[in-house]
Amino acid sequence: MKILITGLTIFIAIPTLAYAAPLVTPNEAGVAQDQDYYTQDVRNTRLIFTEENKQHAEHAAGVESILQPAYEDTFGYQMDDRLNVGLMSSYNQIANGFSTQFPLNRQINYMGGAQLPDYFSSSSWLDTLLFHETAHDYQMNAKDNVVSKSMFAVLHNGSIGPIGIIPAVLPNSTSSSFMLEGNAVLNESWHGQGGRLYSGRYRAMTHVHAKAGNLSPERLYNDTLFFPYGESAYVFGSQYQYYLAETYGLDVTNKYFKNRSQHWLWPFQVNRPMKQTVGEDFDTTFAAWVKQETQEAKEMQLAQGKIVARSKYYGELNTQQGNILFLTNPTAVRAPMLVHYDLTNNEITKESSSLDMGKVYYNQDKYYTVSGRRTSVWRTTQGLFDNDAQIKEGSEGRVHQGYMNDGKEVYFKTTESFVQPQLYVGDQFYSAVNSSVLVKNDNLYYFVQKGNDRTLYRNKEAILTLPAFYTIVKDVDSSGRVYFIANTETGSSLYRTKDGKVERVLNADNVIDARLINDDKVLATAISADDYYYVVEDMAITAEAPYQVTLFWDDKGGLADQQQQKLANIEDKPLNTETSYGLFNNIHYTRGALTAGAVTEKEDNGDSKQKLRYNATFEFSDPLQRSTYSLWAMNDDEYSDLIGAGFSNNQFFIMGGVRAYYVLNDNYSDTHIQKDQTRNSGIAAQLRLPFLQTGFWNAEISSNFYQDYKLDEREPLSAQLDISRTEHYGNSWLLNKEAAVSLYGVQDRHDMIHGASLSFGTDLPSEFYINLSGKYSASDTNKAGIYERRGVELTQGSDFINNDPSSFIMPSLKDDAFAETASLAELTLSKVINLSAYSFKGPISLRREMIEFSYRRYDLGSVNTLGDVDVNQGVVGLHFDTLIMNALPIGFYTQYIHNDDNPITDKNSFQAGFSVPL
């Protein structure tokens, strides 16, 4: 039996049909063939913007000139690296933004916020992004120790060690999302423009979980697979951070990250830096916060009516053609369900759907939801998307709100809504608003924010003003009373207008959405500790106005008032378009990464070998990560030492990458080939041309060239066509639907290899998955064999330089081999097991497991000098989805492989290793 156990070296688990790591990858920040960008430096910030959003960039520059000095005071230090602030073009219509320290200290802001005007409870999408993401930049860049500062001078924001933590160049990169996102929400909310701390949904979610006893460090400090999933860090983290700020002060709370960064050697500590910051450890402050939330939650009333549906994700209600329509996802791992509540007979019907979770609209015999997703290789577009994830023609760049009786569409225009939603009716601008819009009986209902007040409009007539940031119009009854969601003392509920005043409609405090069934009954969306539930409730009218959420900085003349005045009087910084964002003028040293470890191999004769493995990379890139230059050194799977350089660019329609190498020490086995037949240096190159990215479809043409250093004659040149259709929902570990085909041809020394691979997969009930795949490669050579390295390559593992698509990865292969023909058929059945064991103070938490059973049949023609070989292979694998030290997602796996008797594989082998996100 051959046993392969990885030591400190990262061992990436790769499927049988996988190829080597690509030399160029798509851009994560923006689409290919994007608009032209320009740069200008203000203070220690570089603004990256297009001509169309230059005005917003000038506003962002003005905001940063106020924001950064304030953050320097409250976080207690100045950043050691220039902040790059990207305002992405309208070719990237995404309702999101992000901050990272790689490739450089940056934040990327997208203009798609009109899709989520109600969720953020704020008056400006762009400002909220700047407040939130800049807070992340200050959290993560803290290096309050000599070691981290010194390492930064050498490695920049790089890493040492297999998972980059020993010691940490960026100590706070190991922070829990509970602390990072919670603190960023805290800091987005004190500028006098609202924020999610004013959201009744957030407060209701927190109190519901407090009632259920779910506020524990094991559940919250880890990135768990409990409802509400990824939203958990923002919701619960922000409430805990607010408790700290209210108790100990905002500046004290924010300085936690500076204090935490002092602990570079073991950057997972929580209690010590918290006690250093506020005088109490994390355990004590967390317990005090939970006690406070639990006490407040005792007064909370929950919706108690008839439950008609449940969902792990929120799907907004809509009323059309006598039905209340909404999407649910009861499992969180399979496709959604489209639900119809018939208002005539109160009957519920459900059908499976592949619509994006969102508000459902029915138009021209089809159902759509508002979303933003890839519509081509060079566009991410907001609009109405159907069951095939295809955008409705004419809805591009429009966040749909409804239709007037004459058919005119009511929508927010994406390209003009970077700051706040710009409402259009047909082709005519209507108004700037701060909430979603209800279209009913040819009337438009919406809220507009001015300072701390929120005014409800019917068309352009103001009918109600409330001191609030969180109000959402929901319906209008037969008497013209307007129903809306707003804050209660412990959460969120339904209210309505009456003669210029307000009445509360439901007693429940966990209601975040509602639609009228009639003038006396509603279908409401309520929050439980496990999901959202859709409940039919009779109205219980009380003369009660919405609760006014007042945070400690909201006193007259307080912090929020001061900041609000500064922002109101802000002077936009004039920018110009004289400096283009070119190929070379934004390149900076990005990071160094050093990894070393050992591998132990135990052979059948009992001998063991210790092998040193290492990898060192130094990269140079630009803030949008379009071009990357690298210098590297590595020890390969044959224990040869190589050094090299690389370059890649993903800015254009055609992406390209090249990697050159030089062999310092050739350890290739003398039993196969003479030393004078190896190559001392060479290159690998790749071109990729994605030509289809729409709906569930992806397709690209690629070409790869590689000069093999193990045999100087070998220079395979390949061309490949990949087409796939995939669906993935919620927290599903594997793809829910997959159909993929790859066609390829490879030329090497006048030999031609052609082939194809296929893969089909689907999910089954109870988190079973089945996949059927196959691959065939055939060479026209009659000299296949290891000595000339000719024919179809069979290899034990992936090659991180060579991208030959015709090769086969065969676990338990004794040695690399070559064949004239090779085919594989594989059937895999997988079952996800959701046994979790979360630990707060222990080193590892288990999120879920997966067991796999595979049968593989290899038919190999003319392998080396052995002739035809058939291999039947059975595999049992066990995968573990874990969190290390609360923060690092690492997958561990073990697999046992059994082969029938054949000359090229071990009969039994056992493999174990781990994978980390790349």
PDB file of N, CA, C and O in Angstrom, residues 14-21 706 714 716 718 720 742 744-746 753-757 774-778 789 791-810 813 816-819 821-824 858 860:
ATOM      1  N   ILE A  14      -7.782  17.910  -6.448  1.00  0.00           N
ATOM      2  CA  ILE A  14      -8.194  18.242  -7.805  1.00  0.00           C
ATOM      3  C   ILE A  14      -8.973  17.088  -8.401  1.00  0.00           C
ATOM      4  O   ILE A  14      -8.550  15.936  -8.324  1.00  0.00           O
ATOM      5  N   PRO A  15     -10.138  17.345  -8.995  1.00  0.00           N
ATOM      6  CA  PRO A  15     -10.928  16.283  -9.608  1.00  0.00           C
ATOM      7  C   PRO A  15     -10.160  15.611 -10.740  1.00  0.00           C
ATOM      8  O   PRO A  15      -9.214  16.164 -11.303  1.00  0.00           O
ATOM      9  N   THR A  16     -10.615  14.427 -11.112  1.00  0.00           N
ATOM     10  CA  THR A  16      -9.928  13.635 -12.118  1.00  0.00           C
ATOM     11  C   THR A  16      -9.772  14.368 -13.433  1.00  0.00           C
ATOM     12  O   THR A  16      -8.757  14.269 -14.109  1.00  0.00           O
ATOM     13  N   LEU A  17     -10.781  15.145 -13.837  1.00  0.00           N
ATOM     14  CA  LEU A  17     -10.747  15.785 -15.135  1.00  0.00           C
ATOM     15  C   LEU A  17     -10.127  17.170 -15.107  1.00  0.00           C
ATOM     16  O   LEU A  17     -10.120  17.867 -16.110  1.00  0.00           O
ATOM     17  N   ALA A  18      -9.602  17.584 -13.995  1.00  0.00           N
ATOM     18  CA  ALA A  18      -9.071  18.940 -13.894  1.00  0.00           C
ATOM     19  C   ALA A  18      -7.741  19.057 -14.612  1.00  0.00           C
ATOM     20  O   ALA A  18      -7.039  18.087 -14.841  1.00  0.00           O
ATOM     21  N   TYR A  19      -7.405  20.297 -14.955  1.00  0.00           N
ATOM     22  CA  TYR A  19      -6.138  20.570 -15.590  1.00  0.00           C
ATOM     23  C   TYR A  19      -5.296  21.413 -14.638  1.00  0.00           C
ATOM     24  O   TYR A  19      -5.661  21.666 -13.506  1.00  0.00           O
ATOM     25  N   ALA A  20      -4.167  21.866 -15.150  1.00  0.00           N
ATOM     26  CA  ALA A  20      -3.296  22.672 -14.303  1.00  0.00           C
ATOM     27  C   ALA A  20      -3.905  24.035 -14.036  1.00  0.00           C
ATOM     28  O   ALA A  20      -4.851  24.459 -14.698  1.00  0.00           O
ATOM     29  N   ALA A  21      -3.339  24.720 -13.056  1.00  0.00           N
ATOM     30  CA  ALA A  21      -3.814  26.053 -12.723  1.00  0.00           C
ATOM     31  C   ALA A  21      -3.621  26.965 -13.936  1.00  0.00           C
ATOM     32  O   ALA A  21      -2.566  26.959 -14.566  1.00  0.00           O
ATOM     33  N   TYR A 706       3.596  24.782 -24.041  1.00  0.00           N
ATOM     34  CA  TYR A 706       4.456  24.438 -22.905  1.00  0.00           C
ATOM     35  C   TYR A 706       5.721  23.768 -23.404  1.00  0.00           C
ATOM     36  O   TYR A 706       5.664  22.854 -24.233  1.00  0.00           O
ATOM     37  N   ARG A 714      10.004  17.991 -26.208  1.00  0.00           N
ATOM     38  CA  ARG A 714       8.544  18.030 -26.008  1.00  0.00           C
ATOM     39  C   ARG A 714       8.062  19.469 -25.845  1.00  0.00           C
ATOM     40  O   ARG A 714       8.452  20.161 -24.905  1.00  0.00           O
ATOM     41  N   PRO A 716       4.298  20.692 -26.290  1.00  0.00           N
ATOM     42  CA  PRO A 716       2.884  20.555 -26.691  1.00  0.00           C
ATOM     43  C   PRO A 716       2.200  21.915 -26.871  1.00  0.00           C
ATOM     44  O   PRO A 716       2.343  22.813 -26.049  1.00  0.00           O
ATOM     45  N   SER A 718      -1.683  23.329 -27.570  1.00  0.00           N
ATOM     46  CA  SER A 718      -3.055  22.825 -27.515  1.00  0.00           C
ATOM     47  C   SER A 718      -4.054  23.929 -27.813  1.00  0.00           C
ATOM     48  O   SER A 718      -3.790  25.113 -27.598  1.00  0.00           O
ATOM     49  N   GLN A 720      -8.427  24.456 -27.225  1.00  0.00           N
ATOM     50  CA  GLN A 720      -9.482  23.845 -26.419  1.00  0.00           C
ATOM     51  C   GLN A 720     -10.744  24.686 -26.477  1.00  0.00           C
ATOM     52  O   GLN A 720     -10.699  25.919 -26.453  1.00  0.00           O
ATOM     53  N   SER A 742     -15.899  19.552 -23.198  1.00  0.00           N
ATOM     54  CA  SER A 742     -14.638  20.155 -23.580  1.00  0.00           C
ATOM     55  C   SER A 742     -14.081  19.391 -24.776  1.00  0.00           C
ATOM     56  O   SER A 742     -14.007  18.151 -24.745  1.00  0.00           O
ATOM     57  N   TYR A 744     -10.730  19.294 -27.462  1.00  0.00           N
ATOM     58  CA  TYR A 744      -9.368  19.793 -27.493  1.00  0.00           C
ATOM     59  C   TYR A 744      -8.527  19.039 -28.512  1.00  0.00           C
ATOM     60  O   TYR A 744      -8.832  17.909 -28.916  1.00  0.00           O
ATOM     61  N   GLY A 745      -7.477  19.710 -28.922  1.00  0.00           N
ATOM     62  CA  GLY A 745      -6.466  19.114 -29.770  1.00  0.00           C
ATOM     63  C   GLY A 745      -5.101  19.582 -29.325  1.00  0.00           C
ATOM     64  O   GLY A 745      -4.917  20.732 -28.919  1.00  0.00           O
ATOM     65  N   VAL A 746      -4.110  18.667 -29.381  1.00  0.00           N
ATOM     66  CA  VAL A 746      -2.751  18.969 -28.923  1.00  0.00           C
ATOM     67  C   VAL A 746      -1.769  18.503 -29.990  1.00  0.00           C
ATOM     68  O   VAL A 746      -1.867  17.380 -30.502  1.00  0.00           O
ATOM     69  N   ILE A 753      -2.831  14.932 -30.839  1.00  0.00           N
ATOM     70  CA  ILE A 753      -3.735  14.319 -29.866  1.00  0.00           C
ATOM     71  C   ILE A 753      -5.056  15.063 -29.949  1.00  0.00           C
ATOM     72  O   ILE A 753      -5.096  16.293 -29.966  1.00  0.00           O
ATOM     73  N   HIS A 754      -6.124  14.335 -30.048  1.00  0.00           N
ATOM     74  CA  HIS A 754      -7.449  14.946 -30.013  1.00  0.00           C
ATOM     75  C   HIS A 754      -8.266  14.242 -28.946  1.00  0.00           C
ATOM     76  O   HIS A 754      -7.982  13.097 -28.573  1.00  0.00           O
ATOM     77  N   GLY A 755      -9.274  14.937 -28.468  1.00  0.00           N
ATOM     78  CA  GLY A 755     -10.080  14.318 -27.422  1.00  0.00           C
ATOM     79  C   GLY A 755     -11.213  15.191 -26.955  1.00  0.00           C
ATOM     80  O   GLY A 755     -11.424  16.305 -27.458  1.00  0.00           O
ATOM     81  N   ALA A 756     -11.935  14.667 -25.994  1.00  0.00           N
ATOM     82  CA  ALA A 756     -13.087  15.375 -25.453  1.00  0.00           C
ATOM     83  C   ALA A 756     -13.344  14.882 -24.037  1.00  0.00           C
ATOM     84  O   ALA A 756     -12.976  13.762 -23.667  1.00  0.00           O
ATOM     85  N   SER A 757     -13.968  15.726 -23.245  1.00  0.00           N
ATOM     86  CA  SER A 757     -14.445  15.314 -21.931  1.00  0.00           C
ATOM     87  C   SER A 757     -15.871  15.791 -21.754  1.00  0.00           C
ATOM     88  O   SER A 757     -16.276  16.810 -22.322  1.00  0.00           O
ATOM     89  N   GLY A 774     -16.868  11.573 -18.347  1.00  0.00           N
ATOM     90  CA  GLY A 774     -16.036  10.752 -19.215  1.00  0.00           C
ATOM     91  C   GLY A 774     -15.015  11.600 -19.930  1.00  0.00           C
ATOM     92  O   GLY A 774     -15.173  12.816 -20.086  1.00  0.00           O
ATOM     93  N   LYS A 775     -13.945  10.934 -20.383  1.00  0.00           N
ATOM     94  CA  LYS A 775     -12.894  11.641 -21.107  1.00  0.00           C
ATOM     95  C   LYS A 775     -12.218  10.668 -22.049  1.00  0.00           C
ATOM     96  O   LYS A 775     -12.047   9.477 -21.736  1.00  0.00           O
ATOM     97  N   TYR A 776     -11.838  11.194 -23.219  1.00  0.00           N
ATOM     98  CA  TYR A 776     -11.150  10.366 -24.209  1.00  0.00           C
ATOM     99  C   TYR A 776     -10.075  11.194 -24.879  1.00  0.00           C
ATOM    100  O   TYR A 776     -10.317  12.326 -25.309  1.00  0.00           O
ATOM    101  N   SER A 777      -8.864  10.639 -24.956  1.00  0.00           N
ATOM    102  CA  SER A 777      -7.763  11.266 -25.668  1.00  0.00           C
ATOM    103  C   SER A 777      -7.071  10.209 -26.521  1.00  0.00           C
ATOM    104  O   SER A 777      -6.854   9.072 -26.065  1.00  0.00           O
ATOM    105  N   ALA A 778      -6.741  10.596 -27.744  1.00  0.00           N
ATOM    106  CA  ALA A 778      -6.081   9.661 -28.649  1.00  0.00           C
ATOM    107  C   ALA A 778      -4.961  10.379 -29.386  1.00  0.00           C
ATOM    108  O   ALA A 778      -5.140  11.491 -29.888  1.00  0.00           O
ATOM    109  N   ARG A 789       8.483  10.612 -23.702  1.00  0.00           N
ATOM    110  CA  ARG A 789       7.384  11.428 -23.195  1.00  0.00           C
ATOM    111  C   ARG A 789       6.456  11.816 -24.338  1.00  0.00           C
ATOM    112  O   ARG A 789       6.199  12.977 -24.615  1.00  0.00           O
ATOM    113  N   GLY A 791       2.766  10.920 -26.543  1.00  0.00           N
ATOM    114  CA  GLY A 791       1.438  10.351 -26.456  1.00  0.00           C
ATOM    115  C   GLY A 791       0.606  11.063 -25.393  1.00  0.00           C
ATOM    116  O   GLY A 791       0.882  12.212 -25.012  1.00  0.00           O
ATOM    117  N   VAL A 792      -0.419  10.387 -24.913  1.00  0.00           N
ATOM    118  CA  VAL A 792      -1.314  10.937 -23.898  1.00  0.00           C
ATOM    119  C   VAL A 792      -0.670  10.746 -22.529  1.00  0.00           C
ATOM    120  O   VAL A 792      -0.366   9.614 -22.133  1.00  0.00           O
ATOM    121  N   GLU A 793      -0.489  11.835 -21.802  1.00  0.00           N
ATOM    122  CA  GLU A 793       0.205  11.764 -20.518  1.00  0.00           C
ATOM    123  C   GLU A 793      -0.727  11.312 -19.415  1.00  0.00           C
ATOM    124  O   GLU A 793      -1.848  11.808 -19.278  1.00  0.00           O
ATOM    125  N   LEU A 794      -0.248  10.362 -18.625  1.00  0.00           N
ATOM    126  CA  LEU A 794      -0.937   9.921 -17.406  1.00  0.00           C
ATOM    127  C   LEU A 794      -0.074  10.357 -16.234  1.00  0.00           C
ATOM    128  O   LEU A 794       1.115  10.019 -16.175  1.00  0.00           O
ATOM    129  N   THR A 795      -0.637  11.103 -15.318  1.00  0.00           N
ATOM    130  CA  THR A 795       0.175  11.685 -14.247  1.00  0.00           C
ATOM    131  C   THR A 795      -0.529  11.536 -12.909  1.00  0.00           C
ATOM    132  O   THR A 795      -1.763  11.409 -12.841  1.00  0.00           O
ATOM    133  N   GLN A 796       0.255  11.560 -11.842  1.00  0.00           N
ATOM    134  CA  GLN A 796      -0.289  11.359 -10.497  1.00  0.00           C
ATOM    135  C   GLN A 796      -0.986  12.601  -9.956  1.00  0.00           C
ATOM    136  O   GLN A 796      -1.872  12.497  -9.126  1.00  0.00           O
ATOM    137  N   GLY A 797      -0.541  13.755 -10.412  1.00  0.00           N
ATOM    138  CA  GLY A 797      -1.117  14.983  -9.869  1.00  0.00           C
ATOM    139  C   GLY A 797      -1.024  16.103 -10.879  1.00  0.00           C
ATOM    140  O   GLY A 797      -0.479  15.945 -11.978  1.00  0.00           O
ATOM    141  N   SER A 798      -1.546  17.254 -10.496  1.00  0.00           N
ATOM    142  CA  SER A 798      -1.590  18.383 -11.416  1.00  0.00           C
ATOM    143  C   SER A 798      -0.215  18.999 -11.591  1.00  0.00           C
ATOM    144  O   SER A 798       0.642  18.914 -10.722  1.00  0.00           O
ATOM    145  N   ASP A 799      -0.017  19.601 -12.747  1.00  0.00           N
ATOM    146  CA  ASP A 799       1.201  20.327 -13.060  1.00  0.00           C
ATOM    147  C   ASP A 799       0.856  21.805 -13.093  1.00  0.00           C
ATOM    148  O   ASP A 799       0.018  22.226 -13.883  1.00  0.00           O
ATOM    149  N   PHE A 800       1.484  22.607 -12.249  1.00  0.00           N
ATOM    150  CA  PHE A 800       1.116  24.009 -12.130  1.00  0.00           C
ATOM    151  C   PHE A 800       1.804  24.900 -13.171  1.00  0.00           C
ATOM    152  O   PHE A 800       1.763  26.108 -13.066  1.00  0.00           O
ATOM    153  N   ILE A 801       2.450  24.270 -14.140  1.00  0.00           N
ATOM    154  CA  ILE A 801       2.978  25.021 -15.272  1.00  0.00           C
ATOM    155  C   ILE A 801       2.333  24.549 -16.567  1.00  0.00           C
ATOM    156  O   ILE A 801       1.855  25.330 -17.364  1.00  0.00           O
ATOM    157  N   ASN A 802       2.280  23.258 -16.784  1.00  0.00           N
ATOM    158  CA  ASN A 802       1.760  22.706 -18.029  1.00  0.00           C
ATOM    159  C   ASN A 802       0.238  22.641 -18.014  1.00  0.00           C
ATOM    160  O   ASN A 802      -0.357  22.096 -17.091  1.00  0.00           O
ATOM    161  N   ASN A 803      -0.388  23.170 -19.046  1.00  0.00           N
ATOM    162  CA  ASN A 803      -1.849  23.143 -19.154  1.00  0.00           C
ATOM    163  C   ASN A 803      -2.294  22.258 -20.306  1.00  0.00           C
ATOM    164  O   ASN A 803      -3.110  22.651 -21.131  1.00  0.00           O
ATOM    165  N   ASP A 804      -1.744  21.076 -20.402  1.00  0.00           N
ATOM    166  CA  ASP A 804      -2.111  20.141 -21.457  1.00  0.00           C
ATOM    167  C   ASP A 804      -3.482  19.543 -21.147  1.00  0.00           C
ATOM    168  O   ASP A 804      -3.634  18.755 -20.214  1.00  0.00           O
ATOM    169  N   PRO A 805      -4.528  19.873 -21.930  1.00  0.00           N
ATOM    170  CA  PRO A 805      -5.874  19.375 -21.594  1.00  0.00           C
ATOM    171  C   PRO A 805      -6.074  17.903 -21.883  1.00  0.00           C
ATOM    172  O   PRO A 805      -7.053  17.310 -21.413  1.00  0.00           O
ATOM    173  N   SER A 806      -5.179  17.298 -22.638  1.00  0.00           N
ATOM    174  CA  SER A 806      -5.370  15.894 -22.997  1.00  0.00           C
ATOM    175  C   SER A 806      -4.883  14.943 -21.918  1.00  0.00           C
ATOM    176  O   SER A 806      -5.167  13.746 -21.968  1.00  0.00           O
ATOM    177  N   SER A 807      -4.131  15.437 -20.960  1.00  0.00           N
ATOM    178  CA  SER A 807      -3.539  14.560 -19.950  1.00  0.00           C
ATOM    179  C   SER A 807      -4.593  14.056 -18.977  1.00  0.00           C
ATOM    180  O   SER A 807      -5.646  14.656 -18.794  1.00  0.00           O
ATOM    181  N   PHE A 808      -4.276  12.947 -18.318  1.00  0.00           N
ATOM    182  CA  PHE A 808      -5.160  12.320 -17.344  1.00  0.00           C
ATOM    183  C   PHE A 808      -4.484  12.326 -15.981  1.00  0.00           C
ATOM    184  O   PHE A 808      -3.321  11.932 -15.857  1.00  0.00           O
ATOM    185  N   ILE A 809      -5.203  12.771 -14.995  1.00  0.00           N
ATOM    186  CA  ILE A 809      -4.729  12.649 -13.617  1.00  0.00           C
ATOM    187  C   ILE A 809      -5.281  11.356 -13.049  1.00  0.00           C
ATOM    188  O   ILE A 809      -6.506  11.164 -12.971  1.00  0.00           O
ATOM    189  N   MET A 810      -4.393  10.454 -12.661  1.00  0.00           N
ATOM    190  CA  MET A 810      -4.778   9.135 -12.151  1.00  0.00           C
ATOM    191  C   MET A 810      -4.244   8.956 -10.738  1.00  0.00           C
ATOM    192  O   MET A 810      -3.055   8.657 -10.557  1.00  0.00           O
ATOM    193  N   LEU A 813      -1.418   6.187  -9.392  1.00  0.00           N
ATOM    194  CA  LEU A 813      -0.485   5.812 -10.452  1.00  0.00           C
ATOM    195  C   LEU A 813       0.919   5.672  -9.859  1.00  0.00           C
ATOM    196  O   LEU A 813       1.357   6.512  -9.077  1.00  0.00           O
ATOM    197  N   ASP A 816       4.598   8.412 -13.660  1.00  0.00           N
ATOM    198  CA  ASP A 816       4.017   8.996 -14.866  1.00  0.00           C
ATOM    199  C   ASP A 816       4.180   8.038 -16.036  1.00  0.00           C
ATOM    200  O   ASP A 816       5.171   7.302 -16.140  1.00  0.00           O
ATOM    201  N   ALA A 817       3.194   8.051 -16.928  1.00  0.00           N
ATOM    202  CA  ALA A 817       3.206   7.153 -18.072  1.00  0.00           C
ATOM    203  C   ALA A 817       2.584   7.861 -19.262  1.00  0.00           C
ATOM    204  O   ALA A 817       1.943   8.909 -19.122  1.00  0.00           O
ATOM    205  N   PHE A 818       2.780   7.271 -20.461  1.00  0.00           N
ATOM    206  CA  PHE A 818       2.209   7.822 -21.683  1.00  0.00           C
ATOM    207  C   PHE A 818       1.546   6.693 -22.457  1.00  0.00           C
ATOM    208  O   PHE A 818       2.040   5.555 -22.478  1.00  0.00           O
ATOM    209  N   ALA A 819       0.408   7.006 -23.107  1.00  0.00           N
ATOM    210  CA  ALA A 819      -0.349   6.001 -23.840  1.00  0.00           C
ATOM    211  C   ALA A 819      -0.736   6.549 -25.207  1.00  0.00           C
ATOM    212  O   ALA A 819      -0.771   7.760 -25.429  1.00  0.00           O
ATOM    213  N   THR A 821      -3.779   5.847 -26.562  1.00  0.00           N
ATOM    214  CA  THR A 821      -5.169   6.260 -26.325  1.00  0.00           C
ATOM    215  C   THR A 821      -5.494   6.087 -24.854  1.00  0.00           C
ATOM    216  O   THR A 821      -4.905   5.245 -24.165  1.00  0.00           O
ATOM    217  N   ALA A 822      -6.385   6.897 -24.391  1.00  0.00           N
ATOM    218  CA  ALA A 822      -6.825   6.789 -22.995  1.00  0.00           C
ATOM    219  C   ALA A 822      -8.279   7.216 -22.920  1.00  0.00           C
ATOM    220  O   ALA A 822      -8.685   8.208 -23.536  1.00  0.00           O
ATOM    221  N   SER A 823      -9.060   6.470 -22.186  1.00  0.00           N
ATOM    222  CA  SER A 823     -10.451   6.845 -21.963  1.00  0.00           C
ATOM    223  C   SER A 823     -10.808   6.575 -20.512  1.00  0.00           C
ATOM    224  O   SER A 823     -10.231   5.699 -19.864  1.00  0.00           O
ATOM    225  N   LEU A 824     -11.742   7.337 -20.041  1.00  0.00           N
ATOM    226  CA  LEU A 824     -12.184   7.233 -18.650  1.00  0.00           C
ATOM    227  C   LEU A 824     -13.689   7.398 -18.592  1.00  0.00           C
ATOM    228  O   LEU A 824     -14.254   8.294 -19.234  1.00  0.00           O
ATOM    229  N   TYR A 858     -10.733   2.946 -16.615  1.00  0.00           N
ATOM    230  CA  TYR A 858      -9.751   3.462 -17.549  1.00  0.00           C
ATOM    231  C   TYR A 858      -9.465   2.400 -18.604  1.00  0.00           C
ATOM    232  O   TYR A 858      -9.189   1.229 -18.268  1.00  0.00           O
ATOM    233  N   LEU A 860      -6.718   2.029 -21.511  1.00  0.00           N
ATOM    234  CA  LEU A 860      -5.486   2.662 -21.953  1.00  0.00           C
ATOM    235  C   LEU A 860      -4.846   1.818 -23.037  1.00  0.00           C
ATOM    236  O   LEU A 860      -4.630   0.603 -22.858  1.00  0.00           O
TER     237      LEU A 860
END
